[in-house]
PDB file of C-alpha atoms in Angstrom:
ATOM      1  CA  UNK A   4      -4.660  10.585  -5.814  1.00 42.00           C
ATOM      2  CA  UNK A   5      -2.246   9.581  -8.560  1.00 45.00           C
ATOM      3  CA  UNK A   6      -0.235   6.260  -8.279  1.00 55.00           C
ATOM      4  CA  UNK A   7       2.825   5.243 -10.185  1.00 62.00           C
ATOM      5  CA  UNK A   8       2.444   2.851 -12.974  1.00 74.00           C
ATOM      6  CA  UNK A   9       3.921  -0.675 -12.916  1.00 80.00           C
ATOM      7  CA  UNK A  10       4.202  -3.123 -15.819  1.00 83.00           C
ATOM      8  CA  UNK A  11       3.502  -5.774 -16.427  1.00 89.00           C
ATOM      9  CA  UNK A  12       0.216  -5.927 -14.736  1.00 88.00           C
ATOM     10  CA  UNK A  13       0.798  -9.723 -14.577  1.00 93.00           C
ATOM     11  CA  UNK A  14       3.818 -11.993 -15.324  1.00 94.00           C
ATOM     12  CA  UNK A  15       3.969 -15.715 -15.228  1.00 96.00           C
ATOM     13  CA  UNK A  16       7.317 -17.785 -15.270  1.00 96.00           C
ATOM     14  CA  UNK A  17       8.848 -21.064 -14.903  1.00 97.00           C
ATOM     15  CA  UNK A  18      10.692 -21.896 -11.222  1.00 97.00           C
ATOM     16  CA  UNK A  19      14.213 -20.765 -11.732  1.00 97.00           C
ATOM     17  CA  UNK A  20      13.678 -18.347 -14.095  1.00 97.00           C
ATOM     18  CA  UNK A  21      14.505 -14.205 -13.407  1.00 97.00           C
ATOM     19  CA  UNK A  22      11.410 -12.085 -12.961  1.00 97.00           C
ATOM     20  CA  UNK A  23      11.760  -8.254 -13.701  1.00 97.00           C
ATOM     21  CA  UNK A  24       8.859  -5.687 -12.861  1.00 96.00           C
ATOM     22  CA  UNK A  25       9.001  -2.203 -13.732  1.00 95.00           C
ATOM     23  CA  UNK A  26       7.739   1.081 -11.950  1.00 93.00           C
ATOM     24  CA  UNK A  27       7.164   4.374 -13.334  1.00 92.00           C
ATOM     25  CA  UNK A  28       6.162   7.780 -11.307  1.00 90.00           C
ATOM     26  CA  UNK A  29       5.665  10.950 -11.929  1.00 87.00           C
ATOM     27  CA  UNK A  30       7.127  13.425  -9.107  1.00 86.00           C
ATOM     28  CA  UNK A  31      10.463  13.966  -7.767  1.00 90.00           C
ATOM     29  CA  UNK A  32      10.995  11.411  -4.750  1.00 92.00           C
ATOM     30  CA  UNK A  33      13.208  10.817  -1.425  1.00 92.00           C
ATOM     31  CA  UNK A  34      13.044   7.246  -1.831  1.00 93.00           C
ATOM     32  CA  UNK A  35      11.302   4.355  -3.709  1.00 94.00           C
ATOM     33  CA  UNK A  36      10.382   1.317  -2.128  1.00 94.00           C
ATOM     34  CA  UNK A  37       9.028  -2.217  -3.298  1.00 95.00           C
ATOM     35  CA  UNK A  38       6.330  -4.437  -1.278  1.00 94.00           C
ATOM     36  CA  UNK A  39       5.077  -7.788  -1.773  1.00 96.00           C
ATOM     37  CA  UNK A  40       1.328  -8.927  -1.081  1.00 94.00           C
ATOM     38  CA  UNK A  41       0.425 -12.650  -0.778  1.00 92.00           C
ATOM     39  CA  UNK A  42      -3.079 -12.950  -1.546  1.00 85.00           C
ATOM     40  CA  UNK A  43      -5.467 -11.944   1.078  1.00 79.00           C
ATOM     41  CA  UNK A  44      -2.468 -10.330   3.350  1.00 84.00           C
ATOM     42  CA  UNK A  45      -1.246  -7.083   4.149  1.00 86.00           C
ATOM     43  CA  UNK A  46       1.763  -5.726   2.312  1.00 90.00           C
ATOM     44  CA  UNK A  47       5.257  -6.602   3.423  1.00 92.00           C
ATOM     45  CA  UNK A  48       8.449  -4.109   2.951  1.00 92.00           C
ATOM     46  CA  UNK A  49      11.015  -5.639   0.794  1.00 95.00           C
ATOM     47  CA  UNK A  50      13.668  -3.151  -0.248  1.00 95.00           C
ATOM     48  CA  UNK A  51      14.210   0.711  -0.274  1.00 94.00           C
ATOM     49  CA  UNK A  52      16.343   2.638  -2.702  1.00 95.00           C
ATOM     50  CA  UNK A  53      16.854   6.405  -1.940  1.00 94.00           C
ATOM     51  CA  UNK A  54      17.031   8.759  -4.557  1.00 95.00           C
ATOM     52  CA  UNK A  55      20.733   9.382  -4.683  1.00 95.00           C
ATOM     53  CA  UNK A  56      21.345   5.265  -5.044  1.00 96.00           C
ATOM     54  CA  UNK A  57      21.183   3.792  -8.507  1.00 97.00           C
ATOM     55  CA  UNK A  58      21.094   0.177  -7.447  1.00 97.00           C
ATOM     56  CA  UNK A  59      20.564  -2.029  -4.433  1.00 97.00           C
ATOM     57  CA  UNK A  60      20.754  -5.551  -3.457  1.00 96.00           C
ATOM     58  CA  UNK A  61      19.099  -7.712  -0.832  1.00 95.00           C
ATOM     59  CA  UNK A  62      19.420 -11.664  -1.362  1.00 96.00           C
ATOM     60  CA  UNK A  63      17.724 -12.625  -4.741  1.00 97.00           C
ATOM     61  CA  UNK A  64      16.359  -8.923  -4.829  1.00 97.00           C
ATOM     62  CA  UNK A  65      17.942  -6.388  -7.262  1.00 98.00           C
ATOM     63  CA  UNK A  66      16.488  -2.894  -7.302  1.00 98.00           C
ATOM     64  CA  UNK A  67      17.631  -0.068  -9.869  1.00 98.00           C
ATOM     65  CA  UNK A  68      16.485   3.257  -9.759  1.00 97.00           C
ATOM     66  CA  UNK A  69      16.787   5.852 -12.644  1.00 96.00           C
ATOM     67  CA  UNK A  70      15.456   9.176 -11.370  1.00 94.00           C
ATOM     68  CA  UNK A  71      16.370  11.077 -14.814  1.00 95.00           C
ATOM     69  CA  UNK A  72      13.624   8.773 -16.156  1.00 94.00           C
ATOM     70  CA  UNK A  73      11.635   8.403 -13.402  1.00 93.00           C
ATOM     71  CA  UNK A  74      11.696   4.703 -13.204  1.00 94.00           C
ATOM     72  CA  UNK A  75      12.621   1.991 -11.121  1.00 95.00           C
ATOM     73  CA  UNK A  76      12.794  -2.056 -11.646  1.00 97.00           C
ATOM     74  CA  UNK A  77      12.703  -4.879  -9.522  1.00 97.00           C
ATOM     75  CA  UNK A  78      14.518  -8.080 -10.456  1.00 98.00           C
ATOM     76  CA  UNK A  79      13.977 -11.567  -8.526  1.00 97.00           C
ATOM     77  CA  UNK A  80      16.600 -13.937  -9.544  1.00 97.00           C
ATOM     78  CA  UNK A  81      16.277 -17.756  -9.609  1.00 97.00           C
ATOM     79  CA  UNK A  82      12.561 -17.453  -8.729  1.00 97.00           C
ATOM     80  CA  UNK A  83      10.847 -19.957  -6.504  1.00 97.00           C
ATOM     81  CA  UNK A  84       7.019 -20.914  -6.097  1.00 96.00           C
ATOM     82  CA  UNK A  85       6.851 -19.125  -2.905  1.00 96.00           C
ATOM     83  CA  UNK A  86       7.668 -15.863  -4.832  1.00 97.00           C
ATOM     84  CA  UNK A  87       4.203 -15.990  -6.258  1.00 97.00           C
ATOM     85  CA  UNK A  88       2.500 -12.672  -5.083  1.00 96.00           C
ATOM     86  CA  UNK A  89       1.734  -8.984  -5.882  1.00 94.00           C
ATOM     87  CA  UNK A  90       4.767  -6.730  -6.153  1.00 95.00           C
ATOM     88  CA  UNK A  91       4.001  -2.965  -5.585  1.00 93.00           C
ATOM     89  CA  UNK A  92       6.320  -0.035  -5.757  1.00 93.00           C
ATOM     90  CA  UNK A  93       5.930   3.064  -3.566  1.00 91.00           C
ATOM     91  CA  UNK A  94       7.396   6.533  -3.594  1.00 89.00           C
ATOM     92  CA  UNK A  95       7.896   9.012  -1.151  1.00 86.00           C
ATOM     93  CA  UNK A  96       8.376  12.517  -1.916  1.00 82.00           C
ATOM     94  CA  UNK A  97       6.288  15.352  -1.086  1.00 74.00           C
ATOM     95  CA  UNK A  98       3.312  12.967  -1.434  1.00 73.00           C
ATOM     96  CA  UNK A  99       3.247   9.198  -1.140  1.00 76.00           C
ATOM     97  CA  UNK A 100       2.268   7.049  -4.138  1.00 80.00           C
ATOM     98  CA  UNK A 101       1.660   3.490  -4.458  1.00 81.00           C
ATOM     99  CA  UNK A 102       1.848   1.781  -7.885  1.00 83.00           C
ATOM    100  CA  UNK A 103      -0.918  -0.310  -9.286  1.00 82.00           C
ATOM    101  CA  UNK A 104       0.889  -3.548  -8.784  1.00 89.00           C
ATOM    102  CA  UNK A 105       2.515  -6.553 -10.830  1.00 93.00           C
ATOM    103  CA  UNK A 106       0.945 -10.030 -10.200  1.00 94.00           C
ATOM    104  CA  UNK A 107       3.616 -12.610 -10.218  1.00 96.00           C
ATOM    105  CA  UNK A 108       3.135 -16.450 -10.644  1.00 97.00           C
ATOM    106  CA  UNK A 109       5.815 -18.710 -10.668  1.00 97.00           C
ATOM    107  CA  UNK A 110       5.115 -22.191 -12.119  1.00 96.00           C
ATOM    108  CA  UNK A 111       6.778 -24.951 -10.148  1.00 94.00           C
TER     109      UNK A 111
ATOM    110  CA  UNK B  19       6.609  -4.185  18.626  1.00 65.00           C
ATOM    111  CA  UNK B  20       3.046  -5.584  17.632  1.00 78.00           C
ATOM    112  CA  UNK B  21       3.021  -3.979  14.278  1.00 92.00           C
ATOM    113  CA  UNK B  22      -0.030  -2.018  13.044  1.00 95.00           C
ATOM    114  CA  UNK B  23      -2.957  -3.294  14.626  1.00 96.00           C
ATOM    115  CA  UNK B  24      -6.426  -3.432  12.628  1.00 97.00           C
ATOM    116  CA  UNK B  25      -9.873  -4.248  14.017  1.00 97.00           C
ATOM    117  CA  UNK B  26     -12.035  -6.057  13.025  1.00 97.00           C
ATOM    118  CA  UNK B  27     -10.512  -8.463  10.703  1.00 95.00           C
ATOM    119  CA  UNK B  28     -13.800  -9.092   9.252  1.00 96.00           C
ATOM    120  CA  UNK B  29     -16.940  -7.048   9.002  1.00 97.00           C
ATOM    121  CA  UNK B  30     -20.264  -8.060   7.283  1.00 97.00           C
ATOM    122  CA  UNK B  31     -22.989  -5.390   7.498  1.00 97.00           C
ATOM    123  CA  UNK B  32     -26.062  -4.439   5.741  1.00 97.00           C
ATOM    124  CA  UNK B  33     -26.503  -1.787   3.335  1.00 97.00           C
ATOM    125  CA  UNK B  34     -27.410   1.415   5.237  1.00 97.00           C
ATOM    126  CA  UNK B  35     -25.327   0.730   8.420  1.00 97.00           C
ATOM    127  CA  UNK B  36     -22.647   2.592  10.042  1.00 97.00           C
ATOM    128  CA  UNK B  37     -19.064   0.787   9.767  1.00 98.00           C
ATOM    129  CA  UNK B  38     -16.135   1.914  11.871  1.00 98.00           C
ATOM    130  CA  UNK B  39     -12.743   0.606  10.937  1.00 98.00           C
ATOM    131  CA  UNK B  40     -10.180   1.056  13.913  1.00 98.00           C
ATOM    132  CA  UNK B  41      -6.098   1.126  13.267  1.00 98.00           C
ATOM    133  CA  UNK B  42      -3.433   1.549  15.873  1.00 98.00           C
ATOM    134  CA  UNK B  43      -0.206   2.585  14.365  1.00 97.00           C
ATOM    135  CA  UNK B  44       3.447   1.618  15.461  1.00 96.00           C
ATOM    136  CA  UNK B  45       4.532   3.859  18.398  1.00 94.00           C
ATOM    137  CA  UNK B  46       6.824   6.633  17.210  1.00 93.00           C
ATOM    138  CA  UNK B  47       5.467   6.624  13.479  1.00 94.00           C
ATOM    139  CA  UNK B  48       4.139  10.072  12.750  1.00 93.00           C
ATOM    140  CA  UNK B  49       2.377   9.279   9.355  1.00 93.00           C
ATOM    141  CA  UNK B  50      -0.832   7.131   9.214  1.00 95.00           C
ATOM    142  CA  UNK B  51      -2.548   6.126   5.875  1.00 94.00           C
ATOM    143  CA  UNK B  52      -5.750   4.682   5.068  1.00 96.00           C
ATOM    144  CA  UNK B  53      -5.951   2.302   1.964  1.00 94.00           C
ATOM    145  CA  UNK B  54      -8.616   0.407  -0.001  1.00 94.00           C
ATOM    146  CA  UNK B  55      -7.910  -2.444  -2.157  1.00 92.00           C
ATOM    147  CA  UNK B  56     -10.491  -4.047  -4.694  1.00 89.00           C
ATOM    148  CA  UNK B  57      -9.895  -6.245  -7.585  1.00 84.00           C
ATOM    149  CA  UNK B  58     -11.365  -3.572 -10.006  1.00 83.00           C
ATOM    150  CA  UNK B  59      -9.376  -0.625  -8.741  1.00 83.00           C
ATOM    151  CA  UNK B  60      -6.333  -2.127  -7.036  1.00 82.00           C
ATOM    152  CA  UNK B  61      -4.640  -0.440  -3.945  1.00 86.00           C
ATOM    153  CA  UNK B  62      -6.172   3.237  -3.369  1.00 88.00           C
ATOM    154  CA  UNK B  63      -5.082   5.802  -0.711  1.00 90.00           C
ATOM    155  CA  UNK B  64      -7.913   7.164   0.913  1.00 94.00           C
ATOM    156  CA  UNK B  65      -6.482   9.584   3.370  1.00 95.00           C
ATOM    157  CA  UNK B  66      -3.217  10.249   5.314  1.00 94.00           C
ATOM    158  CA  UNK B  67      -2.253  11.886   8.674  1.00 95.00           C
ATOM    159  CA  UNK B  68       0.760  13.550   9.950  1.00 94.00           C
ATOM    160  CA  UNK B  69       1.047  13.886  13.454  1.00 95.00           C
ATOM    161  CA  UNK B  70      -2.456  13.421  13.564  1.00 96.00           C
ATOM    162  CA  UNK B  71      -3.420  16.175  10.970  1.00 96.00           C
ATOM    163  CA  UNK B  72      -5.211  15.019   7.854  1.00 95.00           C
ATOM    164  CA  UNK B  73      -2.919  16.221   5.351  1.00 92.00           C
ATOM    165  CA  UNK B  74      -4.505  14.788   1.911  1.00 90.00           C
ATOM    166  CA  UNK B  75      -8.040  13.368   1.874  1.00 92.00           C
ATOM    167  CA  UNK B  76      -8.627  13.528  -1.891  1.00 90.00           C
ATOM    168  CA  UNK B  77      -8.891  10.156  -2.209  1.00 90.00           C
ATOM    169  CA  UNK B  78     -11.996   9.694   0.092  1.00 94.00           C
ATOM    170  CA  UNK B  79     -14.658   8.724  -2.337  1.00 88.00           C
ATOM    171  CA  UNK B  80     -17.506  10.861  -1.004  1.00 87.00           C
ATOM    172  CA  UNK B  81     -19.001  12.443   2.010  1.00 92.00           C
ATOM    173  CA  UNK B  82     -20.043   9.081   3.467  1.00 96.00           C
ATOM    174  CA  UNK B  83     -16.352   8.471   4.405  1.00 97.00           C
ATOM    175  CA  UNK B  84     -14.814  10.298   7.441  1.00 97.00           C
ATOM    176  CA  UNK B  85     -11.572   9.799   9.253  1.00 98.00           C
ATOM    177  CA  UNK B  86     -10.199  10.697  12.561  1.00 97.00           C
ATOM    178  CA  UNK B  87      -6.975  10.487  14.496  1.00 98.00           C
ATOM    179  CA  UNK B  88      -7.648  11.931  17.780  1.00 97.00           C
ATOM    180  CA  UNK B  89      -4.306  11.020  19.191  1.00 96.00           C
ATOM    181  CA  UNK B  90      -0.908   9.337  17.997  1.00 95.00           C
ATOM    182  CA  UNK B  91      -2.187   6.019  18.992  1.00 95.00           C
ATOM    183  CA  UNK B  92      -5.528   5.467  17.291  1.00 97.00           C
ATOM    184  CA  UNK B  93      -7.267   6.242  13.979  1.00 98.00           C
ATOM    185  CA  UNK B  94     -10.732   5.477  12.863  1.00 98.00           C
ATOM    186  CA  UNK B  95     -12.302   5.342   9.518  1.00 98.00           C
ATOM    187  CA  UNK B  96     -16.130   5.678   9.284  1.00 98.00           C
ATOM    188  CA  UNK B  97     -18.686   4.821   6.544  1.00 97.00           C
ATOM    189  CA  UNK B  98     -21.978   6.219   7.124  1.00 97.00           C
ATOM    190  CA  UNK B  99     -24.151   4.979   5.406  1.00 96.00           C
ATOM    191  CA  UNK B 100     -22.498   1.864   3.813  1.00 97.00           C
ATOM    192  CA  UNK B 101     -23.238   0.725   0.387  1.00 97.00           C
ATOM    193  CA  UNK B 102     -22.561  -2.594  -1.214  1.00 97.00           C
ATOM    194  CA  UNK B 103     -19.787  -0.787  -3.468  1.00 95.00           C
ATOM    195  CA  UNK B 104     -17.884  -0.152  -0.500  1.00 96.00           C
ATOM    196  CA  UNK B 105     -17.189  -3.917  -0.231  1.00 97.00           C
ATOM    197  CA  UNK B 106     -13.182  -4.020   0.021  1.00 96.00           C
ATOM    198  CA  UNK B 107     -10.228  -4.678   2.000  1.00 95.00           C
ATOM    199  CA  UNK B 108      -9.306  -1.672   4.115  1.00 97.00           C
ATOM    200  CA  UNK B 109      -5.387  -1.331   5.235  1.00 95.00           C
ATOM    201  CA  UNK B 110      -4.032   0.976   7.626  1.00 96.00           C
ATOM    202  CA  UNK B 111      -0.428   1.812   7.461  1.00 94.00           C
ATOM    203  CA  UNK B 112       1.863   3.828   9.501  1.00 94.00           C
ATOM    204  CA  UNK B 113       5.659   5.289   8.691  1.00 90.00           C
ATOM    205  CA  UNK B 114       8.208   7.691  10.245  1.00 86.00           C
ATOM    206  CA  UNK B 115       9.532   8.509   6.541  1.00 75.00           C
ATOM    207  CA  UNK B 116      11.061   5.359   5.450  1.00 79.00           C
ATOM    208  CA  UNK B 117       9.122   1.946   4.665  1.00 83.00           C
ATOM    209  CA  UNK B 118       5.450   1.700   5.803  1.00 87.00           C
ATOM    210  CA  UNK B 119       4.175  -0.991   7.886  1.00 91.00           C
ATOM    211  CA  UNK B 120       0.798  -2.243   6.865  1.00 92.00           C
ATOM    212  CA  UNK B 121      -1.768  -3.882   9.077  1.00 93.00           C
ATOM    213  CA  UNK B 122      -3.383  -6.924   8.192  1.00 92.00           C
ATOM    214  CA  UNK B 123      -6.552  -5.240   7.099  1.00 94.00           C
ATOM    215  CA  UNK B 124     -10.309  -5.389   7.516  1.00 97.00           C
ATOM    216  CA  UNK B 125     -12.247  -7.274   4.968  1.00 96.00           C
ATOM    217  CA  UNK B 126     -15.603  -5.300   4.696  1.00 97.00           C
ATOM    218  CA  UNK B 127     -18.462  -7.027   3.054  1.00 97.00           C
ATOM    219  CA  UNK B 128     -21.678  -4.797   2.562  1.00 98.00           C
ATOM    220  CA  UNK B 129     -24.626  -6.974   1.752  1.00 97.00           C
TER     221      UNK B 129
END
């Protein structure tokens, strides 16, 4: 089945910097979600944004959604070494899609 | 809630053997998904169920793969016969429209 596209595929930043990841999708959606996966572990839900929302915050996370462009971004502010993980977007509509993921490395 | 429970956590088997992976979703969740994750292909949706009925199995790689959900609290993914290229981490996830909850995965190695 088709998946969303995420960019960049990999991102390496210094601790304290902000990290931005983008996700594009192809169909109309009810909501979009972001997940985090630490190496060797399952995916953990971070935040959900509904199709009628444009921006949402949760702690150091900020998610935006542009349904006209079928895209979303995840911003992690003041990154920490512990944020090192892979981040996935997932969309829910008539079908369920997962993105290909962005591998984030935060260098202490 | 114990979350989504998968078993076994690790499975090593010889090529040609049958492998059965198990999943117990969260009570009340009416969607169940099976995913496969490899370095080469990333996270792939294999099949998903709604109210125990398979809805989309277009991601199942070939006839060697089959999945069942006999009731709301149990699902299996079977590979018969297994091949080395089936080596991957297999995740089960459940949801009731909203965020998914993933299991810890089964790491399958076929030698």
